[in-house]
PDB file of C-alpha atoms and ligand atoms in Angstrom:
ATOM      1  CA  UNK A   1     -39.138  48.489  41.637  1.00  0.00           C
ATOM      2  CA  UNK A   2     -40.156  51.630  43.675  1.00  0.00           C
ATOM      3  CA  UNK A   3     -43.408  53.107  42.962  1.00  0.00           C
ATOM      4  CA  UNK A   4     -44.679  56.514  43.821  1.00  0.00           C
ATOM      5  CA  UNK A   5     -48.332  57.375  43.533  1.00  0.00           C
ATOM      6  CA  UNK A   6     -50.476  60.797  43.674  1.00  0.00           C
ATOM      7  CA  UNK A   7     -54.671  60.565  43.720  1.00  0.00           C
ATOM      8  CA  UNK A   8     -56.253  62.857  41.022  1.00  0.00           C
ATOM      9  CA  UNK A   9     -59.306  65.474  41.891  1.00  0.00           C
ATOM     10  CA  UNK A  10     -61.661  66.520  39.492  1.00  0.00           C
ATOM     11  CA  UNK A  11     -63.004  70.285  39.966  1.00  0.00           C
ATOM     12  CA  UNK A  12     -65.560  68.955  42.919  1.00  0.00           C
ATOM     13  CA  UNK A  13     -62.611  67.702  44.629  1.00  0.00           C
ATOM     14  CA  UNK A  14     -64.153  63.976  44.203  1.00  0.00           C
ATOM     15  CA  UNK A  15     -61.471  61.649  43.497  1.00  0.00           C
ATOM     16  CA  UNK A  16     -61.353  60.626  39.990  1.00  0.00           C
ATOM     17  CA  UNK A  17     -58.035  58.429  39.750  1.00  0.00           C
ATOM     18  CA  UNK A  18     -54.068  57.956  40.594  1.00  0.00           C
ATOM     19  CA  UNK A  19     -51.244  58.657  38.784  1.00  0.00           C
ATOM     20  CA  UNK A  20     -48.273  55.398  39.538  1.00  0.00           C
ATOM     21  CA  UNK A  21     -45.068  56.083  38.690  1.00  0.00           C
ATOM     22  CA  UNK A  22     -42.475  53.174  38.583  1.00  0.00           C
ATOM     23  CA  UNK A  23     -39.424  53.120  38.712  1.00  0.00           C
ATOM     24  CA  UNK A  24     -37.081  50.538  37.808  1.00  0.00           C
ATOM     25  CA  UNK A  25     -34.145  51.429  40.725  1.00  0.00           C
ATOM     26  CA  UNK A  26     -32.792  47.993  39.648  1.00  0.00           C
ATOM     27  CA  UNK A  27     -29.674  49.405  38.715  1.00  0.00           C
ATOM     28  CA  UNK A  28     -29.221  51.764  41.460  1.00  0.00           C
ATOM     29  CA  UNK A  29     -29.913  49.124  43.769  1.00  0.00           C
ATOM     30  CA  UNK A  30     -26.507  47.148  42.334  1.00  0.00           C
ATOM     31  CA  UNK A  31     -24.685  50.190  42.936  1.00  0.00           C
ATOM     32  CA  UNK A  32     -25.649  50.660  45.886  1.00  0.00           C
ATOM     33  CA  UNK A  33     -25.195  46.900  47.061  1.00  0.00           C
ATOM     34  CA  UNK A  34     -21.522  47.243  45.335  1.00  0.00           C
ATOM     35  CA  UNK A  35     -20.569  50.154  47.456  1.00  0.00           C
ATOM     36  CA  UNK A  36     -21.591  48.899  50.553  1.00  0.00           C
ATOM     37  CA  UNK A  37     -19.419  45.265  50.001  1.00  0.00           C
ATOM     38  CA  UNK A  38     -16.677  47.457  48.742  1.00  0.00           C
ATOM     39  CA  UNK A  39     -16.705  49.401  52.020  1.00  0.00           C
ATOM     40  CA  UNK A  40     -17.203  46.275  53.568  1.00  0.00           C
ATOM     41  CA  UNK A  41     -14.737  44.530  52.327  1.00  0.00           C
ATOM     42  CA  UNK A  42     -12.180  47.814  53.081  1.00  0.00           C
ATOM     43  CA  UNK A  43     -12.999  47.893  56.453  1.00  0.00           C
ATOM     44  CA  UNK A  44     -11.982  44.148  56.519  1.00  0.00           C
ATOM     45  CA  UNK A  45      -9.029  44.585  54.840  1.00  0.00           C
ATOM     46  CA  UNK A  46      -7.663  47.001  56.936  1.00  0.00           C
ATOM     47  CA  UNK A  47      -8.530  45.321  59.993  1.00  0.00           C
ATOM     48  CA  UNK A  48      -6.592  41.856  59.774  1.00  0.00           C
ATOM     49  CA  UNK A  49      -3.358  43.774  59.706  1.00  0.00           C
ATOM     50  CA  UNK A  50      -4.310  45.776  62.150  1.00  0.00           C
ATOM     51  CA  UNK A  51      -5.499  43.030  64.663  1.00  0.00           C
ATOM     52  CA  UNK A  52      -2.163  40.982  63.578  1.00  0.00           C
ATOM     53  CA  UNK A  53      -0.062  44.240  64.721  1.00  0.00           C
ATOM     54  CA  UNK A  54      -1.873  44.275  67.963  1.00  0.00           C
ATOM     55  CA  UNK A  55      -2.121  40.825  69.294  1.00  0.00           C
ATOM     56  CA  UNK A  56       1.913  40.655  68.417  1.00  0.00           C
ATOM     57  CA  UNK A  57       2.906  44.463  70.075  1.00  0.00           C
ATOM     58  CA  UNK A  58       0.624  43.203  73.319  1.00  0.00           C
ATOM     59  CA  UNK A  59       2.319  39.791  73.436  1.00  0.00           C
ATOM     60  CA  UNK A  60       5.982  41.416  73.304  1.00  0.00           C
ATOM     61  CA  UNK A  61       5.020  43.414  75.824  1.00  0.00           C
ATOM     62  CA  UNK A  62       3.585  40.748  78.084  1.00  0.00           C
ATOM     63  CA  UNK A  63       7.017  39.489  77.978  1.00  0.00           C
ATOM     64  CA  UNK A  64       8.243  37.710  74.735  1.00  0.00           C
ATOM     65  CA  UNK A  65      10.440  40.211  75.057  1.00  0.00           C
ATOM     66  CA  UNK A  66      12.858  38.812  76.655  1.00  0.00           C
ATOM     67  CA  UNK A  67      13.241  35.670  74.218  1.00  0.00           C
ATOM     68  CA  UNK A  68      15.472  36.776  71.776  1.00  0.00           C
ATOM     69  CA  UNK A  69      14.151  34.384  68.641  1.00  0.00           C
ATOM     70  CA  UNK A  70      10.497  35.186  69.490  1.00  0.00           C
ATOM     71  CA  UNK A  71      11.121  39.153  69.671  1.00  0.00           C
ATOM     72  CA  UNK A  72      13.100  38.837  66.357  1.00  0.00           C
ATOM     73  CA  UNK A  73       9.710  36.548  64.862  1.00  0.00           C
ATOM     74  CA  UNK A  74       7.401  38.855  66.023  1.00  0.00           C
ATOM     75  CA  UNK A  75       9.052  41.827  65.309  1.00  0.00           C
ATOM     76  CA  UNK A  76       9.578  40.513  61.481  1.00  0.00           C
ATOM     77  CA  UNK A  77       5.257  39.867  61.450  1.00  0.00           C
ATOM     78  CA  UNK A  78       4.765  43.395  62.662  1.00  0.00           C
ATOM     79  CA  UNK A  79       6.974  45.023  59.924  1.00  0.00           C
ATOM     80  CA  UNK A  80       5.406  42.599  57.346  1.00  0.00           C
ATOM     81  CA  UNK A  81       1.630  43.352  58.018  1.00  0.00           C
ATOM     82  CA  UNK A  82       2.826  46.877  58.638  1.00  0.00           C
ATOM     83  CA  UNK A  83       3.919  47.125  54.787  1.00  0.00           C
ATOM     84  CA  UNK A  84       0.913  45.401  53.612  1.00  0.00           C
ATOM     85  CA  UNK A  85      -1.590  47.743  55.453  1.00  0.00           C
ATOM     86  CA  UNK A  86       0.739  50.599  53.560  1.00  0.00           C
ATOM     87  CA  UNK A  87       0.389  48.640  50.405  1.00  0.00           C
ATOM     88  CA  UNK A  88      -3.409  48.460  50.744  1.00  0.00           C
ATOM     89  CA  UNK A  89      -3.761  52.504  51.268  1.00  0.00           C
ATOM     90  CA  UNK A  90      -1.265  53.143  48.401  1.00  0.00           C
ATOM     91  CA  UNK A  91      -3.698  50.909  46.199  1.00  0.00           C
ATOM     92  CA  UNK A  92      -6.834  52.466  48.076  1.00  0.00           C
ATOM     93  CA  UNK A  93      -5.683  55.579  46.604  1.00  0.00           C
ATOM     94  CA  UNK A  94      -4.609  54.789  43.568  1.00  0.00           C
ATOM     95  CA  UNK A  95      -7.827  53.335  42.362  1.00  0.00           C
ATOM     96  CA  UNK A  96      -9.988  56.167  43.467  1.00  0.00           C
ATOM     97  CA  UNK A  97      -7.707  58.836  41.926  1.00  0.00           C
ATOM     98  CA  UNK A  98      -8.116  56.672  38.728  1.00  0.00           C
ATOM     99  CA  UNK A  99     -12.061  56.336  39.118  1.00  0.00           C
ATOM    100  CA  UNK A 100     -12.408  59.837  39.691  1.00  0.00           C
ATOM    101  CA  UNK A 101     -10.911  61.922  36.877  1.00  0.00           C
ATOM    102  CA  UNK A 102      -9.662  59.315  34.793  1.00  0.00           C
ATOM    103  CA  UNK A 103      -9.358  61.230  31.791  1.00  0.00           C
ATOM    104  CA  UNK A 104      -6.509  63.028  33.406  1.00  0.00           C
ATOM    105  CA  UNK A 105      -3.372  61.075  32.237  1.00  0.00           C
ATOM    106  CA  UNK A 106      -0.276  63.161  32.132  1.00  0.00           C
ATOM    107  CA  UNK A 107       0.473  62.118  28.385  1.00  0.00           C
ATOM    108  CA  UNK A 108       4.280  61.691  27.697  1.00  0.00           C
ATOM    109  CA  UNK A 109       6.926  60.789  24.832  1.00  0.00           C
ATOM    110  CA  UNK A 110       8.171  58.053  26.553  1.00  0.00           C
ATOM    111  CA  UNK A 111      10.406  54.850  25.222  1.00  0.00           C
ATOM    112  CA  UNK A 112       8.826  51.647  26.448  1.00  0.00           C
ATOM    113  CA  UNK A 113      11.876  49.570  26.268  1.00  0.00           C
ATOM    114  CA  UNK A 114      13.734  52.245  28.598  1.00  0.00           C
ATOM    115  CA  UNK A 115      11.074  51.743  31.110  1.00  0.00           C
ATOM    116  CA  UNK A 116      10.495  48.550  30.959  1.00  0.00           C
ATOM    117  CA  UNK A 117      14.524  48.144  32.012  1.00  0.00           C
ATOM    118  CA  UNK A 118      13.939  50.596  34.873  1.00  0.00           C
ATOM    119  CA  UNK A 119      11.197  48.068  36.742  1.00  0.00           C
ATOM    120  CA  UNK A 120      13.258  45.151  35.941  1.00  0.00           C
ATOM    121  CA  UNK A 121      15.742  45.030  38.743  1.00  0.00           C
ATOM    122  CA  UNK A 122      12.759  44.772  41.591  1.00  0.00           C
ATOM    123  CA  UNK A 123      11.258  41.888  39.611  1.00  0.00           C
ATOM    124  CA  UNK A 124      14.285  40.478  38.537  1.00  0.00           C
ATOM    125  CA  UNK A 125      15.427  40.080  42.443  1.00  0.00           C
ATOM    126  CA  UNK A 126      11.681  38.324  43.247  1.00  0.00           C
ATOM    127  CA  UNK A 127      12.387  36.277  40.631  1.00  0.00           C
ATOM    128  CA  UNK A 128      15.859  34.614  41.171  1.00  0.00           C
ATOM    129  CA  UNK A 129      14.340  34.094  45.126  1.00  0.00           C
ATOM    130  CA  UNK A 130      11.781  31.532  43.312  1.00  0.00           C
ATOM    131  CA  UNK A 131      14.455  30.957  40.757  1.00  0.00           C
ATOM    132  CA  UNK A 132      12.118  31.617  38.701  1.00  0.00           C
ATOM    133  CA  UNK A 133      13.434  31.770  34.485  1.00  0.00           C
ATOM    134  CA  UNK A 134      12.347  36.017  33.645  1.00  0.00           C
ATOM    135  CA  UNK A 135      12.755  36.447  29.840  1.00  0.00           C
ATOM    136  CA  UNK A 136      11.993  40.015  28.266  1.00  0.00           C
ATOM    137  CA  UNK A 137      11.627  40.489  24.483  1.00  0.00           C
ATOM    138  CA  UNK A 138      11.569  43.726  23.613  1.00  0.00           C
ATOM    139  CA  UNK A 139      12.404  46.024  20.152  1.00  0.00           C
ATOM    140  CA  UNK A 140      15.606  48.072  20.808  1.00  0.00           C
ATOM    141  CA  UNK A 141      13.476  51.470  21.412  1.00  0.00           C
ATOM    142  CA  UNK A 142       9.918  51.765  20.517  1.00  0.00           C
ATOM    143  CA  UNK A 143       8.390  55.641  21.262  1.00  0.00           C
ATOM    144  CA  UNK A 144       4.726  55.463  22.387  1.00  0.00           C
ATOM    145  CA  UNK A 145       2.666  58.534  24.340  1.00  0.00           C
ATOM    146  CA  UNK A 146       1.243  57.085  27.146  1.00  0.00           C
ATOM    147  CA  UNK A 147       1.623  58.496  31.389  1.00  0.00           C
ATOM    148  CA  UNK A 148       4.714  57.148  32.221  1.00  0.00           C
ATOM    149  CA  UNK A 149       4.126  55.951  35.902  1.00  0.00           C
ATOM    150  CA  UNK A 150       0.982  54.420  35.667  1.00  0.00           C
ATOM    151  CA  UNK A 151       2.164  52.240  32.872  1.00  0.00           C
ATOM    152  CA  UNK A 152       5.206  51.434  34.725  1.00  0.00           C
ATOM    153  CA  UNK A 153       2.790  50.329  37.297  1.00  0.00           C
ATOM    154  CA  UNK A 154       0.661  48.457  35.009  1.00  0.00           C
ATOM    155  CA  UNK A 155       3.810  46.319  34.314  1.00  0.00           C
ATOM    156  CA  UNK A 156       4.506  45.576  38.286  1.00  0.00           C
ATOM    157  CA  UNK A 157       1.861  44.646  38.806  1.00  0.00           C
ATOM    158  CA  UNK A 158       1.494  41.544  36.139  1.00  0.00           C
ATOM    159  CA  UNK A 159       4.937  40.587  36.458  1.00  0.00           C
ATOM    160  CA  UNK A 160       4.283  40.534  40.664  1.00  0.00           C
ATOM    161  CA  UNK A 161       1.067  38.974  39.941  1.00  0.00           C
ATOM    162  CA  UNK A 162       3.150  36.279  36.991  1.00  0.00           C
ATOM    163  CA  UNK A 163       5.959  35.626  40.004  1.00  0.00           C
ATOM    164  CA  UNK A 164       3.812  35.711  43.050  1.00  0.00           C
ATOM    165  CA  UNK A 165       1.264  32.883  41.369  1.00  0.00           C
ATOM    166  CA  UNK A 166       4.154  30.541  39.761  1.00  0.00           C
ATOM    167  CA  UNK A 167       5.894  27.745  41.438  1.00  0.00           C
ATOM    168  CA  UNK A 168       9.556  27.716  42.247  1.00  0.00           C
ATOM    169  CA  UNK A 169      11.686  26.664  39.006  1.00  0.00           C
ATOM    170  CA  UNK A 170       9.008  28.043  36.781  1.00  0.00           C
ATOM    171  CA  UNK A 171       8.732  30.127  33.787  1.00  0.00           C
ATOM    172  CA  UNK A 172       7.587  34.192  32.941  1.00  0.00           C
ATOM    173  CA  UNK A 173       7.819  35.629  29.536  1.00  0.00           C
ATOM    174  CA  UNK A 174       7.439  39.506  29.023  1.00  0.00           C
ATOM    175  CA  UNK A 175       7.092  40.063  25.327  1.00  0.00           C
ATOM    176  CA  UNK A 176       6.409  43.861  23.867  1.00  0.00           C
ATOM    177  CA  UNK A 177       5.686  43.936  20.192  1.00  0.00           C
ATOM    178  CA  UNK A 178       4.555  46.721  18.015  1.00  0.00           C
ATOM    179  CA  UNK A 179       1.904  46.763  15.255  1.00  0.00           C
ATOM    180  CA  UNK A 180       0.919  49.315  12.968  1.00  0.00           C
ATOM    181  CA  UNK A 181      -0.714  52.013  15.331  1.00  0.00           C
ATOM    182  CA  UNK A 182      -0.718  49.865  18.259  1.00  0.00           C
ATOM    183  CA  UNK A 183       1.636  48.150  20.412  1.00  0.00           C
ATOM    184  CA  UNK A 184       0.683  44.299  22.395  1.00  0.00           C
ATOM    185  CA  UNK A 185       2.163  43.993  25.976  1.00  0.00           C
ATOM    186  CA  UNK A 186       2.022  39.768  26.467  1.00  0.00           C
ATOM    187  CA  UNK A 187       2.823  38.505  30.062  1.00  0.00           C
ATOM    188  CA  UNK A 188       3.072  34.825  30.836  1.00  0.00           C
ATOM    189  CA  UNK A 189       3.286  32.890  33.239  1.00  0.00           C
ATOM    190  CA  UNK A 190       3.985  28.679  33.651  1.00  0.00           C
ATOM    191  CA  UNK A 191       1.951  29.022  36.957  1.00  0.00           C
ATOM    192  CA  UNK A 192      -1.322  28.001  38.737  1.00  0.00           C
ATOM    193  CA  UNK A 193      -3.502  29.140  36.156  1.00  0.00           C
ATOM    194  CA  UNK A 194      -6.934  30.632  36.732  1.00  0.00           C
ATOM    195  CA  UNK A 195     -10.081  28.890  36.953  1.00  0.00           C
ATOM    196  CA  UNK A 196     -12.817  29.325  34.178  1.00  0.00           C
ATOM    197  CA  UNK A 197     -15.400  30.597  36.232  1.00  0.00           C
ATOM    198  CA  UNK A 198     -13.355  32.940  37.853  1.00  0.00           C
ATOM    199  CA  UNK A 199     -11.852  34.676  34.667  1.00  0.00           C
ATOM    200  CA  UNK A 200     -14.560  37.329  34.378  1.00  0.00           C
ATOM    201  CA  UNK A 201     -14.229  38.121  37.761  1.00  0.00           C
ATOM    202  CA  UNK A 202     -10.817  38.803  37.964  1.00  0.00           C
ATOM    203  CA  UNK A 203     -10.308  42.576  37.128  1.00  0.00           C
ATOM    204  CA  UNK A 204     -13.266  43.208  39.772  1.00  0.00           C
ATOM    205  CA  UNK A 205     -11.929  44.978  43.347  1.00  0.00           C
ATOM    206  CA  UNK A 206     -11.011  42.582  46.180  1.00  0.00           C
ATOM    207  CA  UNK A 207     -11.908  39.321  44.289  1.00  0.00           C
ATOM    208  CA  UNK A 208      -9.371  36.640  44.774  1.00  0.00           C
ATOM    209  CA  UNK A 209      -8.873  32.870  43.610  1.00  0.00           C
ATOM    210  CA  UNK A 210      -7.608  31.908  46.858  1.00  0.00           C
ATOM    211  CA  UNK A 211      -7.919  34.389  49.295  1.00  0.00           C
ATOM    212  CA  UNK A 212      -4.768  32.904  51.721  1.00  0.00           C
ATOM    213  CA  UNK A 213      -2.741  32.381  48.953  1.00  0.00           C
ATOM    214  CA  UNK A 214      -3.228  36.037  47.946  1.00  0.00           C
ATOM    215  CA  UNK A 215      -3.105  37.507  51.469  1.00  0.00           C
ATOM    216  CA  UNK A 216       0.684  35.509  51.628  1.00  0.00           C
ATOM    217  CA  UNK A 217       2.539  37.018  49.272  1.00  0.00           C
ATOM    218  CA  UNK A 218       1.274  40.570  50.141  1.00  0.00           C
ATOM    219  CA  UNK A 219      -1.513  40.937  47.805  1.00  0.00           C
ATOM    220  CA  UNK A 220      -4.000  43.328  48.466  1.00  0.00           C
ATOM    221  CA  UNK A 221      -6.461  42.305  45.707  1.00  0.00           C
ATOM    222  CA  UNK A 222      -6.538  45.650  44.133  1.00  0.00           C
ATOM    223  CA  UNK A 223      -4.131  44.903  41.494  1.00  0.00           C
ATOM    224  CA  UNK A 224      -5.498  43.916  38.425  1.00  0.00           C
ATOM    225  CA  UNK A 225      -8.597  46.177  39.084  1.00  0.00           C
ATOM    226  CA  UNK A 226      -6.200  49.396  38.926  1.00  0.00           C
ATOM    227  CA  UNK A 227      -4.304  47.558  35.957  1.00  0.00           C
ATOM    228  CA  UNK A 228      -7.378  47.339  33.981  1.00  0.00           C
ATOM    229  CA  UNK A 229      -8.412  51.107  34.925  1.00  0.00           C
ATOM    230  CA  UNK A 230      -4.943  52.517  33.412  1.00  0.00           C
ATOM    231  CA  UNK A 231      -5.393  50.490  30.215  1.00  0.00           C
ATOM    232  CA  UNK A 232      -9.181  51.664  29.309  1.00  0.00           C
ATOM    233  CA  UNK A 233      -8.120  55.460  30.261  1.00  0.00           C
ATOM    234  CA  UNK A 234      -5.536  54.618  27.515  1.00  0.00           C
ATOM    235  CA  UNK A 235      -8.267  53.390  25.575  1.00  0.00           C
ATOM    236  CA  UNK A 236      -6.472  50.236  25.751  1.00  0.00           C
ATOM    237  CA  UNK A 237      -7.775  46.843  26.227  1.00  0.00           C
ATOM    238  CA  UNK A 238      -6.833  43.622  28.328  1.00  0.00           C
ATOM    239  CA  UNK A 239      -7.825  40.439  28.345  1.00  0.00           C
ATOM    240  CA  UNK A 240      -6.673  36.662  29.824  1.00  0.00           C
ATOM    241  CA  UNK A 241      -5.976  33.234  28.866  1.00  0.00           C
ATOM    242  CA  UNK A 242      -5.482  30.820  31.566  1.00  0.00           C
ATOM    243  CA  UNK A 243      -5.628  26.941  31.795  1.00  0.00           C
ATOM    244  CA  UNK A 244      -5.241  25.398  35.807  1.00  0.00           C
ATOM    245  CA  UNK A 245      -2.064  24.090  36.813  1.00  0.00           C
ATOM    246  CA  UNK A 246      -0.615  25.794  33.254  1.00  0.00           C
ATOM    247  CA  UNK A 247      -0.204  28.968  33.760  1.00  0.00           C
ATOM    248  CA  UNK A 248      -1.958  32.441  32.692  1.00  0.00           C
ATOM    249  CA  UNK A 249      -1.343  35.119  29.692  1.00  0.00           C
ATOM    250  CA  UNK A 250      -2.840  38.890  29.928  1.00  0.00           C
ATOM    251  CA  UNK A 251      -2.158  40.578  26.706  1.00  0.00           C
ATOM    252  CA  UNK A 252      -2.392  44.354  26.875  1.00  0.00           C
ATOM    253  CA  UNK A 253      -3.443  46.456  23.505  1.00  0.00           C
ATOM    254  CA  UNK A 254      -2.362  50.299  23.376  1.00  0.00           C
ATOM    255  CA  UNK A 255      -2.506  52.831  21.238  1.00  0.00           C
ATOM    256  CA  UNK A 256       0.882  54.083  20.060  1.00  0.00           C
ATOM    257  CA  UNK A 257      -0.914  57.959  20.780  1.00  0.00           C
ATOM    258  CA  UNK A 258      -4.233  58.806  22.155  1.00  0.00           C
ATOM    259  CA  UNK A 259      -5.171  59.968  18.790  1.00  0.00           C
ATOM    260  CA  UNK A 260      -4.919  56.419  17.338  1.00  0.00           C
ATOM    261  CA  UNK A 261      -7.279  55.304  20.035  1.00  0.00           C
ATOM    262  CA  UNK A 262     -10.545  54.837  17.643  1.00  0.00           C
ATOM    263  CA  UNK A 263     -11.107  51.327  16.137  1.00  0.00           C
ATOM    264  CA  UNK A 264      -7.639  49.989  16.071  1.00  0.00           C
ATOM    265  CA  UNK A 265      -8.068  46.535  17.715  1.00  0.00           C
TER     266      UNK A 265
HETATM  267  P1  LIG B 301      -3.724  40.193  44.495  1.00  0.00           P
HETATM  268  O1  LIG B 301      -3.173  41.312  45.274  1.00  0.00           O
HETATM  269  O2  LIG B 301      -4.584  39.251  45.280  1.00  0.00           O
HETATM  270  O3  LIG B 301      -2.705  39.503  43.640  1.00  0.00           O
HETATM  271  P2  LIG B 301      -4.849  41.116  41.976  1.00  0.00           P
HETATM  272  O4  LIG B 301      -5.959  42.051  41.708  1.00  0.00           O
HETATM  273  O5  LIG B 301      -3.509  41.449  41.424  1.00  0.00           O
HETATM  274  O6  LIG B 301      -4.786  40.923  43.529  1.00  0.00           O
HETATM  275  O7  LIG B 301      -5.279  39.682  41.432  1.00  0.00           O
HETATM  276  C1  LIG B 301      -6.536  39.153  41.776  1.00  0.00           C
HETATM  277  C2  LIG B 301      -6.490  37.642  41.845  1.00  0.00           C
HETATM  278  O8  LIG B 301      -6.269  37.110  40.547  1.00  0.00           O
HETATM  279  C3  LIG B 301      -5.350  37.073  42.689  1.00  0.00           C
HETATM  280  O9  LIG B 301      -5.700  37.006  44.044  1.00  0.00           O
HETATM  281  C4  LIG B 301      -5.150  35.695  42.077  1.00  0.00           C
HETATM  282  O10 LIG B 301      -6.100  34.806  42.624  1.00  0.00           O
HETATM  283  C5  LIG B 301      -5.508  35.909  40.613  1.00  0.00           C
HETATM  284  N1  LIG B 301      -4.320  36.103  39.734  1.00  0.00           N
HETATM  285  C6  LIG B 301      -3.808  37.276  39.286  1.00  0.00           C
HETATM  286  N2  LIG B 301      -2.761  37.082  38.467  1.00  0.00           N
HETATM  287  C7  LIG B 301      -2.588  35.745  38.388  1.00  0.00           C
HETATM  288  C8  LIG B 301      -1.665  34.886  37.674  1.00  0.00           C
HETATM  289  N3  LIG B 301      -0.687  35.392  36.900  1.00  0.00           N
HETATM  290  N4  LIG B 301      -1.811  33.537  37.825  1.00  0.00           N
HETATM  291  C9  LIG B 301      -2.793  33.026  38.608  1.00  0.00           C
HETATM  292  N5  LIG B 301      -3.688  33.769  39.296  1.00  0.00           N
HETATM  293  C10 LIG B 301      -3.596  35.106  39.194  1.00  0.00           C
END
């Protein structure tokens, strides 16, 4: 609480009382506190790449040069954290285009099953690396207005998310249905499954299960928070069911047009 006060003079100028004003800067304080881990946490993000790049440059140029394996090893790290510091400023971005003027989606006609098959052949190939069994269910067309490119990258991100966290030999299921005004997006995974206590936290920036296992397969934690920004400015809504060692669900809710938006769900 922050308190301001002011005395009070009568007409003799003899003091005759205060005036306290509190305020309750609770809130603000959160904000406040959230901003400063979230710059925090960027800083940190950016610099583990950054150090990695380094330390392997200065060592190739101290001489591991001249081994042929270790340039080809070190060469192959510097690439790899290269692409995951330009992942982490394309998702950087992202988010804080979508936090600042969310409301500006660039509304299309667009046919979900069409777009759905145009992401497929990225996934598809991460997939058969962990053979991994992909199954899509999908209605022949189905027309809904929605922007076309975040959605698309609403769906690469759960599928990455539904490949990256399941064992080798395991199972995802992408099912699309449609209801009345509303279509359901369902992705599934067989995989590691997400804790209890760490469900709510999920969508939030940065926050990770396991933060190695995350930082291996080129996560940059910034995923699900951006998913769950382009499915409210839909006036959509997402939500998880998970069970350890099982494997995860996020089903997706969307209105077929923005105008269907009110009270659907
Ligand atoms: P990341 O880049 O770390 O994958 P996300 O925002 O996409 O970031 O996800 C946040 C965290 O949620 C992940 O680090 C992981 O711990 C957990 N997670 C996301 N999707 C799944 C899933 N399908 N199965 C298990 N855990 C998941």
């Amino acid at each position: 609480i922050e308190v301001v006060g002011a005395p009070i003079f009568n007409e003799k100028q003899v003091l005759n009382g205060a005036v306290l004003v509190f305020h309750d800067i609770t809130e603000l304080k959160k904000l406040e506190e959230m901003r400063k881990d979230f710059v925090a946490n960027v800083s940190h993000e950016l610099k583990t790449p950054i150090t990695s790049i380094r330390g392997f440059a200065e060592t190739l140029l101290e001489g591991a040069m001249e081994d042929i394996q270790l340039r080809r090893q070190f060469l192959e790290i510097i690439l790899k954290e290269g692409e995951r510091l330009q992942a982490l400023i394309y998702d950087l971005l992202e988010l804080s285009k979508l936090e600042k003027d969310e409301m500006r989606l660039e509304y299309q006609n667009i046919d979900l099953s069409s777009l759905v098959e145009e992401l497929l052949p990225v996934i598809k190939q991460q997939a058969v690396k962990k053979q991994i069994d992909l199954s899509i269910k999908l209605p022949d067309t189905l027309e809904i207005v929605a922007d076309a490119d975040r959605l698309k990258q609403v769906f690469i991100n759960l599928l990455n998310n539904a490949v990256n966290y399941t064992s080798d030999n395991g199972k995802v299921l992408l099912k699309v249905s449609e209801k009345l005004n509303h279509i359901e997006i369902t992705i599934s995974d067989t995989g590691i499954g997400i804790p209890d206590e760490a469900q709510s936290r999920i969508f939030e920036r940065f926050y990770r299960v396991d933060r190695a296992r995350s930082r291996n397969t080129g996560g940059t934690g910034l995923g699900l928070a951006i998913v769950k920004h382009i499915v409210e400015a839909h006036h959509g809504e997402i939500r998880l069911e998970s069970q350890l060692e099982k494997g995860t669900t996020f089903i997706i809710s969307l209105p077929r047009k923005p105008e269907y938006s009110k009270g659907l769900f």
